[in-house]
Short mmCIF file of C-alpha atoms and ligand atoms in Angstrom, two decimals:
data_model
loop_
_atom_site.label_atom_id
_atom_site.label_comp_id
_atom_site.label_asym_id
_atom_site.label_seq_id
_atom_site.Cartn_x
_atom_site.Cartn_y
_atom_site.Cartn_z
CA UNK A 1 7.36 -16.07 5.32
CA UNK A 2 8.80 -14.94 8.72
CA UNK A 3 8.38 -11.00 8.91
CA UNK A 4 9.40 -11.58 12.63
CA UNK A 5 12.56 -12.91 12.01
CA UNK A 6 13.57 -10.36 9.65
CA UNK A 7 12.37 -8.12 11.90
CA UNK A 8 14.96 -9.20 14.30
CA UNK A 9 18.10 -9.51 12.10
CA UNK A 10 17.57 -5.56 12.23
CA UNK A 11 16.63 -4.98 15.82
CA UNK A 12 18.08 -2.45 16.91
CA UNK A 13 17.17 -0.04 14.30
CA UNK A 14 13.41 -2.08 14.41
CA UNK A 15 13.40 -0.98 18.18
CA UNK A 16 14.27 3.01 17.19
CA UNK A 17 11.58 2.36 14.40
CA UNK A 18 9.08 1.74 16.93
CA UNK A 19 9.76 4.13 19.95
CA UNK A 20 10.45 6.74 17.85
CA UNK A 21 6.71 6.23 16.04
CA UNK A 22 5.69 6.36 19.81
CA UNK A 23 7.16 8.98 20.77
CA UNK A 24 5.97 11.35 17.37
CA UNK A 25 2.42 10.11 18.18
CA UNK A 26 2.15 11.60 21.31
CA UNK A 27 -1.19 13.82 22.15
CA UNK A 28 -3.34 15.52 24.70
CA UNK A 29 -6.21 14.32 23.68
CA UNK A 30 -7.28 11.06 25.35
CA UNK A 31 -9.90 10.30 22.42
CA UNK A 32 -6.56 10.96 20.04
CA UNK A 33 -4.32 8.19 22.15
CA UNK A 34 -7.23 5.98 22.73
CA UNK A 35 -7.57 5.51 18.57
CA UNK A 36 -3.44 5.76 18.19
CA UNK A 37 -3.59 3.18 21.10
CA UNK A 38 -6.60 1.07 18.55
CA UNK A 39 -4.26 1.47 15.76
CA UNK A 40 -0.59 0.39 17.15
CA UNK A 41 -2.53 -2.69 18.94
CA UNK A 42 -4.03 -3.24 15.34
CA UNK A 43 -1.09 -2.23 12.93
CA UNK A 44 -0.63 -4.33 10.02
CA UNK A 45 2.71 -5.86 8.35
CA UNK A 46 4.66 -3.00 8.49
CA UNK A 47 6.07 -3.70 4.94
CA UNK A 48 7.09 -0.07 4.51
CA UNK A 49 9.58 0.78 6.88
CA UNK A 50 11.10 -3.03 6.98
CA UNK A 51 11.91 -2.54 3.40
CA UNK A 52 13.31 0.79 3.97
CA UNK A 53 15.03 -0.48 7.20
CA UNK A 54 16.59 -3.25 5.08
CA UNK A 55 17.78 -1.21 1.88
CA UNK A 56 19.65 1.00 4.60
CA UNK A 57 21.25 -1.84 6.67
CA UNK A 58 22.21 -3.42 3.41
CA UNK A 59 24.46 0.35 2.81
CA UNK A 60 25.87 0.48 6.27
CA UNK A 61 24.85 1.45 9.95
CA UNK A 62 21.64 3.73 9.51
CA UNK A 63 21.34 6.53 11.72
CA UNK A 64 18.54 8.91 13.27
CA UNK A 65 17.66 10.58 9.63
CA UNK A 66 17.43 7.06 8.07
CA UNK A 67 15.51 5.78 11.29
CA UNK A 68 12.78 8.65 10.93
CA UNK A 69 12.57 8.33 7.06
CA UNK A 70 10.98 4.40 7.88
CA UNK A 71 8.91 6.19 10.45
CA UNK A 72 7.59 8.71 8.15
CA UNK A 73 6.64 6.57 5.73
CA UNK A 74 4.63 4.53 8.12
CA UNK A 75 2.48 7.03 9.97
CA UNK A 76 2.05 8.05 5.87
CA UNK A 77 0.70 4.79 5.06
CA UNK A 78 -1.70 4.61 8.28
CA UNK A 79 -2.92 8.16 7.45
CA UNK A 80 -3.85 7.05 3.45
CA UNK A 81 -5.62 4.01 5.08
CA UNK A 82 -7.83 6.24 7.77
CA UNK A 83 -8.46 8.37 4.77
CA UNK A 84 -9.09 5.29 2.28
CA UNK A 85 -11.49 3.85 4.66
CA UNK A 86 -13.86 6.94 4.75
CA UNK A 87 -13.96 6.99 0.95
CA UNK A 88 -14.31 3.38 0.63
CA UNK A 89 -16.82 3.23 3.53
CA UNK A 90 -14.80 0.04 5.27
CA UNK A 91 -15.94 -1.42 7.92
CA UNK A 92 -13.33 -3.85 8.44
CA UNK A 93 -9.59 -3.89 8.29
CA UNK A 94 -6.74 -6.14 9.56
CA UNK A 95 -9.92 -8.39 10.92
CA UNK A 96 -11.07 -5.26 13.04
CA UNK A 97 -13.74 -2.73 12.76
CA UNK A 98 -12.21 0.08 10.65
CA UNK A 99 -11.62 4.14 12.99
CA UNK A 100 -14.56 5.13 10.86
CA UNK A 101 -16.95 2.39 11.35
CA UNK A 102 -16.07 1.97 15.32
CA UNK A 103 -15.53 5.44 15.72
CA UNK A 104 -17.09 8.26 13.19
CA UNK A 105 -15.74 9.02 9.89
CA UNK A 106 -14.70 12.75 10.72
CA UNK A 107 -12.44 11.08 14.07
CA UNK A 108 -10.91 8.88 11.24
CA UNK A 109 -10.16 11.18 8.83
CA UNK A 110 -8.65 13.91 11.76
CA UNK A 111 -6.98 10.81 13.01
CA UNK A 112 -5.06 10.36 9.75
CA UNK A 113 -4.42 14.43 9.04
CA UNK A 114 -2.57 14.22 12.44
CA UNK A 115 -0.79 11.30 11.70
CA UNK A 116 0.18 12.93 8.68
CA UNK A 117 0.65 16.55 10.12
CA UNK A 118 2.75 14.44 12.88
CA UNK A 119 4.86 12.55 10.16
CA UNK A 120 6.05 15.85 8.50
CA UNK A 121 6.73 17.88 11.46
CA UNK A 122 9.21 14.77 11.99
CA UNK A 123 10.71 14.86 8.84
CA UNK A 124 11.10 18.75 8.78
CA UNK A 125 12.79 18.44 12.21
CA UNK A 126 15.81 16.39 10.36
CA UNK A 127 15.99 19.46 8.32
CA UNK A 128 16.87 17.78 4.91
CA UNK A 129 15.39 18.94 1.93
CA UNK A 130 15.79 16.11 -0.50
CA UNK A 131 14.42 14.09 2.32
CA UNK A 132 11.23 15.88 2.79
CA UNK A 133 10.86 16.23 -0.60
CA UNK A 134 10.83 12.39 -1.50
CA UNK A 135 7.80 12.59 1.08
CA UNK A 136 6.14 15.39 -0.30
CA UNK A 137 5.84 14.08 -3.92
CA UNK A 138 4.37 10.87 -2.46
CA UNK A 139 1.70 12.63 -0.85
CA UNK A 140 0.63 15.18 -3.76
CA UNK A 141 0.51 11.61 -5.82
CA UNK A 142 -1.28 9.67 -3.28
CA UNK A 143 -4.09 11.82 -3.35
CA UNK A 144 -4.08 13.01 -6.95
CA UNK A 145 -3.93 8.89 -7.83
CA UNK A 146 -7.10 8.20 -5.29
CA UNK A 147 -8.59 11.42 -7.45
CA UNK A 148 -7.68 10.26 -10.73
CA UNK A 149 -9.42 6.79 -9.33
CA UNK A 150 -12.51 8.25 -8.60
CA UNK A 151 -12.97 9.84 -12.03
CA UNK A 152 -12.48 6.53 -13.72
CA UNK A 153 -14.98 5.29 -11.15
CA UNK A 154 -17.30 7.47 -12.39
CA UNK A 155 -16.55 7.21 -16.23
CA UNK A 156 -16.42 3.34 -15.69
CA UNK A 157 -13.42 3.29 -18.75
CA UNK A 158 -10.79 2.72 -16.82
CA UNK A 159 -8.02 0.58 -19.38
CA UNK A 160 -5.15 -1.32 -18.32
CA UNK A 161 -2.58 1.55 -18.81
CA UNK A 162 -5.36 3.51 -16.26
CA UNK A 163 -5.25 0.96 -14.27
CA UNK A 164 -1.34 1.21 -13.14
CA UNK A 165 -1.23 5.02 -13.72
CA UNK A 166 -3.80 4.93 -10.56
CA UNK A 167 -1.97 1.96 -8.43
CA UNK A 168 1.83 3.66 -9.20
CA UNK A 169 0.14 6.90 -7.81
CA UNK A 170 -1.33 5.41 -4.88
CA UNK A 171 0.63 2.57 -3.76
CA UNK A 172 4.21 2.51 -5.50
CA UNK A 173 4.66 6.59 -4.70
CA UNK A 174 4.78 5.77 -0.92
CA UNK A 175 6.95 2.47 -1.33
CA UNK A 176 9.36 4.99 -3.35
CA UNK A 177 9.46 7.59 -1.39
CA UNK A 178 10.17 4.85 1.74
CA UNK A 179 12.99 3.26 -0.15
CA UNK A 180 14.38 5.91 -2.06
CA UNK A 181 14.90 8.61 1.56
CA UNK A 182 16.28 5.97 3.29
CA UNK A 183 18.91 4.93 0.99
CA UNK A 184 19.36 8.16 -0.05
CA UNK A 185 20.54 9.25 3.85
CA UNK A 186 22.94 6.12 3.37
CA UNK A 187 24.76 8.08 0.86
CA UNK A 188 23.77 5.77 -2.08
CA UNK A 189 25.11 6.47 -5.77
CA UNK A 190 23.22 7.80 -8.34
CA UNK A 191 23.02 4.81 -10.06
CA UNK A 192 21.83 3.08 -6.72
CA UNK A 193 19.01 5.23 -5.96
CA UNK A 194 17.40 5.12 -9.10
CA UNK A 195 17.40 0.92 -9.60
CA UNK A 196 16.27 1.45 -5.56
CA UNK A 197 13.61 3.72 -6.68
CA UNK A 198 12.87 1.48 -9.67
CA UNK A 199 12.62 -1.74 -7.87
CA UNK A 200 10.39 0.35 -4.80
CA UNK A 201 8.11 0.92 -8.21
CA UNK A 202 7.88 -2.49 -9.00
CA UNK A 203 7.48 -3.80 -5.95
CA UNK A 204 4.44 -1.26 -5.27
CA UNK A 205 2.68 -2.22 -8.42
CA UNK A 206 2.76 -6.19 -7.37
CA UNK A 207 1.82 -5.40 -3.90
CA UNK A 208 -1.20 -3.73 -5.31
CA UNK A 209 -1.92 -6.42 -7.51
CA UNK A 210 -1.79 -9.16 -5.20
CA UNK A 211 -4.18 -6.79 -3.09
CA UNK A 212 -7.06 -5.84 -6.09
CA UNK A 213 -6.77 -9.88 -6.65
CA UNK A 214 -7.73 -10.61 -2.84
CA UNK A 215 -11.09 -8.71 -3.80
CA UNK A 216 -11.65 -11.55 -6.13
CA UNK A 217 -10.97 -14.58 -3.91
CA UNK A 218 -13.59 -14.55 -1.48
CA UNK A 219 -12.01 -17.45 0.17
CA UNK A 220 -8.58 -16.09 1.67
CA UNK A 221 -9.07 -14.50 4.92
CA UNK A 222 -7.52 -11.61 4.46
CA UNK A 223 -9.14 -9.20 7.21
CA UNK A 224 -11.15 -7.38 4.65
CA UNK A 225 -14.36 -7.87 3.02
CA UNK A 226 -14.04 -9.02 -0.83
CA UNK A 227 -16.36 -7.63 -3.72
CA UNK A 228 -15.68 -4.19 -2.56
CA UNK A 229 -13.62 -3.06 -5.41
CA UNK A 230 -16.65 -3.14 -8.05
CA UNK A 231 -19.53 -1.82 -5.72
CA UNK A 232 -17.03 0.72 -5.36
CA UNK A 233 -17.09 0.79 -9.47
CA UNK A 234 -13.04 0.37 -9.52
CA UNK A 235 -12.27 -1.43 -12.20
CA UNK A 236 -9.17 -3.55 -11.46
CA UNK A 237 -6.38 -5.77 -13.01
CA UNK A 238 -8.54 -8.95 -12.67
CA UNK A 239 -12.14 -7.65 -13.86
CA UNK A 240 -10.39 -5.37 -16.29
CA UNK A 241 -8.71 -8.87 -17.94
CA UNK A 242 -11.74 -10.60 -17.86
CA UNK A 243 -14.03 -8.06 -19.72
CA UNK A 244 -10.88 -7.50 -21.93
CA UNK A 245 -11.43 -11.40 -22.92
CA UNK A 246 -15.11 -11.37 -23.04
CA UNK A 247 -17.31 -10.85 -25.65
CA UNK A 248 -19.14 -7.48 -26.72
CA UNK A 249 -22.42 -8.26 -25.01
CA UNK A 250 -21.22 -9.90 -22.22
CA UNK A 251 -18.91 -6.48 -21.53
CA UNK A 252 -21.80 -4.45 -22.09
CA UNK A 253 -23.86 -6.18 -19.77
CA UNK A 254 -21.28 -6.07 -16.28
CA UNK A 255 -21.01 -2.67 -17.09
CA UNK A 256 -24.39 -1.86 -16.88
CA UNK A 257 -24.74 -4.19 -13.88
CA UNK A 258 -22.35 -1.85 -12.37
CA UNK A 259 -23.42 1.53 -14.01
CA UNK A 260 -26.73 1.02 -12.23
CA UNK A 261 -26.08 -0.96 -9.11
CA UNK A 262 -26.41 0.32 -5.48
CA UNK A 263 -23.75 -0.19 -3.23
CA UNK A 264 -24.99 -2.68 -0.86
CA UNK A 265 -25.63 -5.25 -4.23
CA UNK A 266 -24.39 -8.28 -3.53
CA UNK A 267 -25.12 -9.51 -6.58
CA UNK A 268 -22.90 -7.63 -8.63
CA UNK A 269 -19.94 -8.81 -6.62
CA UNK A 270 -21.09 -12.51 -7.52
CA UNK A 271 -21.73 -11.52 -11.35
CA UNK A 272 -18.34 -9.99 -11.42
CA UNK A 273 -16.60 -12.87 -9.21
CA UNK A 274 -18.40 -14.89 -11.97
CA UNK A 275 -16.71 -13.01 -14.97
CA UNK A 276 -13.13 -12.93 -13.14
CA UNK A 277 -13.43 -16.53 -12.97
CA UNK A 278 -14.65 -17.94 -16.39
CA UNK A 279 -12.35 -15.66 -17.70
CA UNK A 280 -9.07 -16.23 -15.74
CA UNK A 281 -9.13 -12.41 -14.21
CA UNK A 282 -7.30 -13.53 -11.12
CA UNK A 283 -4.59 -15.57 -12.76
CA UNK A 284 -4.00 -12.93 -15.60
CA UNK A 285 -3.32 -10.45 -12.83
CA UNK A 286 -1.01 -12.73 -10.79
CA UNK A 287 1.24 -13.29 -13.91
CA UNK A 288 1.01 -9.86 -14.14
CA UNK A 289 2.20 -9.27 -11.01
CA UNK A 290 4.85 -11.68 -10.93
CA UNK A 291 6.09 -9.96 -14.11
CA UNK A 292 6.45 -7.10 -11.60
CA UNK A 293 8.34 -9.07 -8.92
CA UNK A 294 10.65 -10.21 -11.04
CA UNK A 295 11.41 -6.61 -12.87
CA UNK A 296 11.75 -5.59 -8.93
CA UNK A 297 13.85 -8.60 -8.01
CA UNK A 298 16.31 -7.49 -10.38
CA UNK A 299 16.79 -4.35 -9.58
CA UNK A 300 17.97 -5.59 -5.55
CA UNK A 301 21.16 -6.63 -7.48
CA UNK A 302 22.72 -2.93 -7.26
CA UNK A 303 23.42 -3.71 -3.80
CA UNK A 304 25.81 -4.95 -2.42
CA UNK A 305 25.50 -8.62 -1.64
CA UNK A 306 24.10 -9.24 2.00
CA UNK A 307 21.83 -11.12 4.75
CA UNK A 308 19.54 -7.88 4.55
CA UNK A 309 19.53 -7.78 0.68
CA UNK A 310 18.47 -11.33 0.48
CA UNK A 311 15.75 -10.71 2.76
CA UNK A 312 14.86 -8.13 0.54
CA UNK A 313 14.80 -10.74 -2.09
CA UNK A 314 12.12 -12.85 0.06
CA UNK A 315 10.03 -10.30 0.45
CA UNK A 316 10.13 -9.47 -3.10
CA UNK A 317 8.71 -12.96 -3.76
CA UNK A 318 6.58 -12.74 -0.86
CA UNK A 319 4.96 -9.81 -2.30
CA UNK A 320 3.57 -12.30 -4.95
CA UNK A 321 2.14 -15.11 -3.20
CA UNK A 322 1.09 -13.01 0.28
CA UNK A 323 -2.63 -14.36 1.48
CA UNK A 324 -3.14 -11.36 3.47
C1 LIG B 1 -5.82 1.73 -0.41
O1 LIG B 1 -6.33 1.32 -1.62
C2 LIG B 1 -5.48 3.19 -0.50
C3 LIG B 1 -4.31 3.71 -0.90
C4 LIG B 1 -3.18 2.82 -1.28
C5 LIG B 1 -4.06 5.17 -1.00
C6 LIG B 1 -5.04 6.04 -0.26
C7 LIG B 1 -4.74 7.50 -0.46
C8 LIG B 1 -5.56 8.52 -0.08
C9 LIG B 1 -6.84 8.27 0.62
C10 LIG B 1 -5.24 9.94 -0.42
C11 LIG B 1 -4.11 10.57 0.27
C12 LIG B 1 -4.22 10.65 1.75
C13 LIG B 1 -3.22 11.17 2.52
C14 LIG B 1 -3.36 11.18 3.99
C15 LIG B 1 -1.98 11.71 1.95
P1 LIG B 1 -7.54 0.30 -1.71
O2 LIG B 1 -8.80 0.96 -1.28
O3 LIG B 1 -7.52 -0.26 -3.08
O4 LIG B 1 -7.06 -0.83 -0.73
P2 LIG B 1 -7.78 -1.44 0.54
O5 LIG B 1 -8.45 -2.65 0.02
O6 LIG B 1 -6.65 -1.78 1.46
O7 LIG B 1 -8.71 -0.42 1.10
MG1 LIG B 2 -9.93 0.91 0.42
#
């Protein structure tokens, strides 16, 4: 998969993506621009505003409102992650030390309210209210998804329809809002915004997927530690499979395992990796998850047929078989 070329069958409006995510950054504080400098030399695939860029070039010429929409959603994203990383306690990221772990956890989570401060003063300068809206509601359910996560963390219950209540709430509400603002500003129908919003849902749940399955596969090299996800004590699609198709006792005893680990207990991630594997977790969750692509997939086909629609349609399938 060739994110680079894609990139540059939308240049130009790539190019306004990126200076204008410059230019909203700007600070005058050099510790501020010396970890927004760490971040933009560090920044990751950049799915969100390529799909959004796409969807819009797929309706016509996008202009400044559509341009800031993929930028908002963006400097979104990297605030979640410098937020994530505090909660989760990550020390690595894209193959690099994490803002909290090189910095301090307070300069990464003021890092990401600025970012995020930064993102809505730029979507409140377009002045559109369905605009910042879309935005809005993907924040409130960010955070109240990364909430609801913690409480299932802590009642170790979480069940499969748990399970994508938390990952639409915390990673399809941002691909949503991303999709749905930026087609919206291209004037879409009705009917087009809501498969776009439906196949941004989609496309967030496999994305997530493919992500709580890299936890479990200790040999990709995917810039982040694996075995996180149950010192953490989130349950996810593959261990939640697995202990689904084990027996009584066998349940009982990973949950005590994790119940009463510490953190730094290596030897729950193997017991778990263990369980995920006799018991197909990882594979349950990628048919799962291509189940998702393909609901997304479909939805591409309310637009209209084009280069930038079928390069939505790689991505889609991308979004399934990504290693990082
Ligand atoms: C990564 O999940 C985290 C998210 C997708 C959402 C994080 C959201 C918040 C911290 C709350 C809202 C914050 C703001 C600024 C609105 P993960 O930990 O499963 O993935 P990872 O392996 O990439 O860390
Ligand atoms: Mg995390």
């Amino acid at each position: 998969m060739d994110i680079k070329a894609i990139q540059d069958d939308i240049r130009s409006e790539w190019l306004q993506f990126e200076e204008l995510m410059k230019e909203a950054l700007w600070s005058k504080s050099d510790l501020l621009n010396s970890i927004n400098t760490y971040l933009l030399d560090n920044k990751g695939k950049q799915v969100r505003p390529l799909l959004s860029l796409l969807a819009a070039r797929a309706l016509g010429n996008p202009g400044r409102l559509t341009i800031a929409c993929s930028v908002v959603s963006e400097m979104i994203h990297t605030a979640t992650l410098l937020h994530d990383d505090v909660a989760d306690e990550a020390t690595q990221r894209r193959g690099v030390d994490t803002v909290q772990y090189k910095y301090n956890p307070a300069a990464s989570v003021l890092t990401g309210d600025y970012w995020l401060a930064k993102s809505l003063t730029l979507i409140v300068s377009e002045r559109n209210m369905e605009v910042m809206g879309f935005f809005t509601k993907a924040v409130e359910e960010l955070s109240e998804g990364e909430l609801f996560q913690m409480q299932k963390a802590s009642s170790l219950d979480t069940t499969e329809e748990d399970y994508y209540r938390i990952i639409a709430q915390k990673t399809s509400s941002l691909f949503i809002a991303a999709i749905k603002s930026s087609v919206f500003t291209m004037g879409a129908s009705p009917e087009v915004l809501s498969k776009m919003e439906q196949y941004a849902y989609h496309l967030g749940l496999a994305f997530q997927i493919r992500d709580d399955i890299f936890d479990y596969t200790p040999q990709l090299n995917t810039g982040k530690p694996t075995g996180g996800d149950v010192k953490e004590k989130k349950l996810t699609l593959p261990l939640i499979a697995a202990l689904k198709a084990a027996g009584e006792e066998e349940r009982e005893l990973m949950l005590d395992a994790i119940r009463f680990a510490g953190y730094e207990d290596d030897k729950l991630a193997e017991q778990a990796f263990a369980l995920v594997e006799k018991y197909n977790g990882n594979a349950v969750a990628q048919s799962a998850l291509e189940y998702q692509c393909n609901m997304a997939q479909e939805c591409l086909m309310s637009l209209p047929d084009s280069i930038y629609r079928d390069h939505l349609v790689e991505l889609t399938r991308y979004m399934g078989s990504r290693e990082k």
